CSV table of C-alpha atoms in Angstrom, one decimal:
chain,number,residue,atom,x,y,z
A,1,ASP,CA,-2.0,-16.7,11.5
A,2,ALA,CA,1.0,-15.9,9.1
A,3,MET,CA,1.4,-12.3,9.3
A,4,VAL,CA,3.4,-8.7,9.0
A,5,ILE,CA,3.8,-7.4,12.3
A,6,GLN,CA,5.0,-3.8,13.2
A,7,ASN,CA,6.3,-2.5,16.5
A,8,PRO,CA,5.4,-0.3,18.1
A,9,ARG,CA,2.2,0.9,16.4
A,10,TYR,CA,2.8,4.6,17.9
A,11,GLN,CA,6.0,6.1,18.5
A,12,VAL,CA,6.8,9.6,19.9
A,13,THR,CA,10.1,10.9,19.6
A,14,GLN,CA,11.8,14.5,20.0
A,15,PHE,CA,13.2,16.4,17.2
A,16,GLY,CA,16.6,15.0,16.4
A,17,LYS,CA,16.1,11.9,18.4
A,18,PRO,CA,17.2,8.8,16.5
A,19,VAL,CA,14.6,6.1,16.3
A,20,THR,CA,13.9,2.8,15.0
A,21,LEU,CA,10.7,1.1,13.8
A,22,SER,CA,10.4,-2.7,13.7
A,23,CYS,CA,8.8,-4.9,11.2
A,24,SER,CA,8.7,-8.9,11.1
A,25,GLN,CA,7.2,-11.4,9.1
A,26,THR,CA,6.0,-14.8,9.1
A,27,LEU,CA,5.4,-15.3,5.4
A,28,ASN,CA,8.9,-16.2,4.7
A,29,HIS,CA,8.7,-13.6,1.6
A,30,ASN,CA,12.0,-12.8,-0.1
A,31,VAL,CA,11.1,-8.9,-0.7
A,32,MET,CA,10.3,-6.6,2.0
A,33,TYR,CA,9.3,-2.8,1.8
A,34,TRP,CA,9.4,0.4,3.5
A,35,TYR,CA,6.8,3.0,2.7
A,36,GLN,CA,6.0,6.4,4.4
A,37,GLN,CA,2.4,7.7,4.0
A,38,LYS,CA,1.5,11.2,5.2
A,39,SER,CA,-2.1,12.1,5.8
A,40,SER,CA,-4.5,11.9,2.5
A,41,GLN,CA,-1.6,10.6,0.5
A,42,ALA,CA,-0.8,7.4,-1.1
A,43,PRO,CA,2.3,5.3,0.5
A,44,LYS,CA,5.4,6.3,-0.7
A,45,LEU,CA,8.3,3.7,-1.3
A,46,LEU,CA,11.4,4.3,0.8
A,47,PHE,CA,13.3,1.3,-0.1
A,48,HIS,CA,13.0,-2.3,-0.5
A,49,TYR,CA,15.1,-5.6,0.0
A,50,TYR,CA,15.1,-8.5,-2.4
A,51,ASP,CA,16.6,-10.9,0.0
A,52,LYS,CA,19.8,-8.9,1.3
A,53,ASP,CA,19.8,-6.8,-1.8
A,54,PHE,CA,19.0,-3.4,-0.9
A,55,ASN,CA,17.5,-0.9,-3.4
A,56,ASN,CA,17.0,2.6,-2.3
A,57,GLU,CA,14.5,4.9,-4.0
A,58,ALA,CA,16.3,8.0,-5.6
A,59,ASP,CA,14.5,10.5,-3.5
A,60,THR,CA,14.7,8.8,0.0
A,61,PRO,CA,16.5,11.3,2.2
A,62,ASP,CA,19.8,9.9,3.7
A,63,ASN,CA,18.5,10.7,6.9
A,64,PHE,CA,16.4,7.3,6.4
A,65,GLN,CA,18.3,3.9,6.8
A,66,SER,CA,17.3,0.3,6.7
A,67,ARG,CA,18.5,-3.1,8.1
A,68,ARG,CA,17.5,-6.7,7.2
A,69,PRO,CA,19.6,-8.8,9.5
A,70,ASN,CA,17.5,-11.9,8.4
A,71,THR,CA,14.6,-12.9,6.3
A,72,SER,CA,11.9,-12.3,9.1
A,73,PHE,CA,13.1,-8.9,10.3
A,74,CYS,CA,13.6,-5.4,8.8
A,75,PHE,CA,14.3,-2.3,10.6
A,76,LEU,CA,13.9,1.6,9.7
A,77,ASP,CA,16.3,3.9,11.3
A,78,ILE,CA,15.6,7.5,11.0
A,79,ARG,CA,18.9,9.0,12.3
A,80,SER,CA,17.5,12.7,13.2
A,81,PRO,CA,13.8,13.0,12.7
A,82,GLY,CA,12.3,16.4,11.8
A,83,LEU,CA,9.0,17.5,12.1
A,84,GLY,CA,8.4,16.8,8.1
A,85,ASP,CA,9.0,13.3,9.0
A,86,ALA,CA,6.0,12.6,11.1
A,87,ALA,CA,3.9,10.1,9.2
A,88,MET,CA,2.7,6.5,9.2
A,89,TYR,CA,5.5,3.7,8.3
A,90,LEU,CA,4.0,0.9,6.5
A,91,CYS,CA,6.0,-2.4,6.1
A,92,ALA,CA,5.0,-4.8,3.4
A,93,THR,CA,6.4,-8.1,2.2
A,94,SER,CA,5.8,-10.0,-1.1
A,95,PRO,CA,7.2,-13.3,-2.4
A,96,GLY,CA,8.2,-11.5,-5.5
A,97,LEU,CA,6.2,-10.6,-8.9
A,98,ALA,CA,2.8,-10.8,-6.8
A,99,GLU,CA,0.8,-8.6,-4.2
A,100,GLN,CA,2.3,-7.1,-1.2
A,101,PHE,CA,1.2,-7.9,2.5
A,102,PHE,CA,1.1,-4.9,4.6
A,103,GLY,CA,1.7,-4.5,8.2
A,104,PRO,CA,-0.7,-2.4,10.6
A,105,GLY,CA,1.7,0.4,10.2
A,106,THR,CA,3.7,2.7,12.7
A,107,ARG,CA,2.3,6.2,13.5
A,108,LEU,CA,5.5,8.4,14.4
A,109,THR,CA,5.0,11.6,15.8
A,110,VAL,CA,8.1,13.9,16.1
A,111,LEU,CA,7.9,16.7,19.0
B,1,ALA,CA,6.7,6.2,-17.4
B,2,GLN,CA,4.1,4.3,-15.6
B,3,SER,CA,1.2,5.7,-13.8
B,4,VAL,CA,-2.1,5.0,-12.1
B,5,THR,CA,-5.1,7.8,-12.2
B,6,GLN,CA,-7.9,7.6,-9.8
B,7,LEU,CA,-10.2,10.1,-11.3
B,8,ASP,CA,-12.4,10.7,-8.0
B,9,SER,CA,-10.8,11.7,-4.7
B,10,GLN,CA,-14.0,11.1,-2.8
B,11,VAL,CA,-17.1,9.4,-3.7
B,12,PRO,CA,-19.9,9.7,-1.2
B,13,VAL,CA,-22.8,7.3,-1.9
B,14,PHE,CA,-25.9,6.1,0.5
B,15,GLU,CA,-25.9,2.9,2.2
B,16,GLU,CA,-27.1,-0.1,-0.2
B,17,ALA,CA,-26.5,1.9,-3.3
B,18,PRO,CA,-24.2,0.4,-6.0
B,19,VAL,CA,-20.9,2.3,-6.2
B,20,GLU,CA,-18.0,2.4,-8.8
B,21,LEU,CA,-14.3,3.5,-8.0
B,22,ARG,CA,-12.4,4.4,-11.2
B,23,CYS,CA,-8.7,3.5,-12.2
B,24,ASN,CA,-6.9,3.7,-15.3
B,25,TYR,CA,-3.2,3.1,-15.8
B,26,SER,CA,-0.6,3.9,-18.3
B,27,SER,CA,1.5,1.2,-19.7
B,28,SER,CA,2.7,-0.2,-22.9
B,29,VAL,CA,3.9,-3.6,-21.2
B,30,SER,CA,2.0,-6.3,-19.2
B,31,VAL,CA,1.0,-5.4,-15.8
B,32,TYR,CA,-0.5,-6.7,-12.7
B,33,LEU,CA,-3.5,-4.7,-11.1
B,34,PHE,CA,-4.5,-4.7,-7.6
B,35,TRP,CA,-7.2,-2.6,-5.2
B,36,TYR,CA,-6.2,-2.3,-1.8
B,37,VAL,CA,-8.5,-0.7,1.0
B,38,GLN,CA,-7.2,1.2,4.0
B,39,TYR,CA,-9.4,1.9,6.9
B,40,PRO,CA,-8.3,4.8,9.5
B,41,ASN,CA,-5.1,4.3,11.3
B,42,GLN,CA,-4.5,0.7,9.6
B,43,GLY,CA,-2.6,-1.1,6.9
B,44,LEU,CA,-3.4,-1.6,3.6
B,45,GLN,CA,-5.5,-4.9,3.0
B,46,LEU,CA,-5.8,-6.6,-0.4
B,47,LEU,CA,-9.4,-6.3,-1.9
B,48,LEU,CA,-8.5,-8.2,-5.1
B,49,LYS,CA,-5.8,-8.6,-7.9
B,50,TYR,CA,-5.7,-9.1,-11.8
B,51,LEU,CA,-2.7,-11.2,-12.6
B,52,SER,CA,-3.8,-12.9,-15.6
B,53,GLY,CA,-6.9,-15.2,-17.0
B,54,SER,CA,-10.5,-14.0,-16.6
B,55,THR,CA,-10.8,-10.1,-17.0
B,56,LEU,CA,-13.7,-10.0,-14.0
B,57,VAL,CA,-11.9,-10.3,-10.6
B,58,LYS,CA,-13.9,-11.1,-7.6
B,59,GLY,CA,-12.5,-10.1,-4.0
B,60,ILE,CA,-13.2,-10.0,-0.6
B,61,ASN,CA,-16.4,-8.0,1.0
B,62,GLY,CA,-18.5,-8.3,-1.9
B,63,PHE,CA,-16.1,-6.2,-4.6
B,64,GLU,CA,-15.3,-7.0,-8.0
B,65,ALA,CA,-13.5,-5.5,-10.7
B,66,GLU,CA,-12.9,-5.7,-14.3
B,67,PHE,CA,-9.6,-5.3,-16.3
B,68,ASN,CA,-10.1,-3.8,-19.5
B,69,LYS,CA,-7.1,-3.8,-21.7
B,70,SER,CA,-8.2,-1.7,-24.5
B,71,GLN,CA,-9.2,1.2,-22.2
B,72,THR,CA,-6.4,0.5,-19.7
B,73,SER,CA,-8.8,0.6,-16.8
B,74,PHE,CA,-9.5,-1.5,-13.7
B,75,HIS,CA,-12.8,-0.1,-12.0
B,76,LEU,CA,-13.9,-1.6,-8.7
B,77,ARG,CA,-17.3,-2.2,-8.1
B,78,LYS,CA,-19.8,-3.2,-5.2
B,79,PRO,CA,-23.5,-3.4,-5.9
B,80,SER,CA,-24.7,-2.6,-2.4
B,81,VAL,CA,-22.2,-0.6,0.0
B,82,HIS,CA,-22.3,-0.8,3.9
B,83,ILE,CA,-21.5,2.0,6.2
B,84,SER,CA,-18.4,-0.1,6.9
B,85,ASP,CA,-17.1,0.1,3.5
B,86,THR,CA,-16.2,3.7,4.4
B,87,ALA,CA,-12.3,4.1,3.8
B,88,GLU,CA,-9.8,4.8,1.4
B,89,TYR,CA,-9.4,2.7,-1.6
B,90,PHE,CA,-5.9,2.5,-3.6
B,91,CYS,CA,-5.4,1.0,-7.1
B,92,ALA,CA,-1.9,0.0,-7.9
B,93,VAL,CA,-0.1,-1.9,-10.5
B,94,ILE,CA,3.2,-3.6,-11.0
B,95,ARG,CA,4.9,-3.8,-13.9
B,96,ASP,CA,6.1,-7.5,-14.9
B,97,SER,CA,9.6,-6.5,-14.5
B,98,SER,CA,9.4,-4.8,-11.2
B,99,TYR,CA,8.9,-5.7,-7.6
B,100,LYS,CA,7.5,-1.9,-7.2
B,101,LEU,CA,4.0,-1.0,-6.5
B,102,ILE,CA,3.0,2.4,-8.3
B,103,PHE,CA,-0.2,3.6,-6.3
B,104,GLY,CA,-3.0,5.9,-7.6
B,105,SER,CA,-3.6,8.7,-5.4
B,106,GLY,CA,-6.5,7.1,-3.6
B,107,THR,CA,-10.5,7.4,-3.5
B,108,ARG,CA,-12.1,8.0,-0.2
B,109,LEU,CA,-15.4,6.1,-0.2
B,110,LEU,CA,-17.9,7.6,1.9
B,111,VAL,CA,-21.1,5.8,2.8
B,112,ARG,CA,-23.9,7.5,4.3
B,113,PRO,CA,-27.0,6.2,5.9
């Protein structure tokens, strides 16, 4: 089935140790998004790509970076995770001005 | 600025009772409206969407919503809930010139036996 896949589902890292989260899609959608979701809150958009065009939200910390090497894959890099970065990270895709399709998320724990 | 308001942070209801989750949005331009459901430790799943056409929209799992432009509302309803409907529900909007979803703060539906 066409879908949005996130790996790993659970990631534990140490304070300050770089970590990369992965997202892939078989939907061939132009737009890919990364969200951060903390407990009992709505998802917060970090950035999105329209094809290769990168769009950063104004309040996304510099600690967060992203790469989209091709249509199918998108990565979230956290260069120096802090305790406050512990959260669920959601990847989503969209064909454009329509609904977004979400992956299952990666829960990040920072020790 | 565009915003989405979910008036209830938590809605407790007994199994087989009807439920309505409220959502209001503010926008002076055309919008697309969505309801998503999130089960614990999972991503968001689309319940239903309004893009255009009929204002009564039917979705998955027996849910429906009605778009009311004059009241800028998009309330979610289900005539008879199940225990398995216990989850977080998010109302969201996309403005017709943007690729970004604006989420409400979420409503936790708690279905009791």
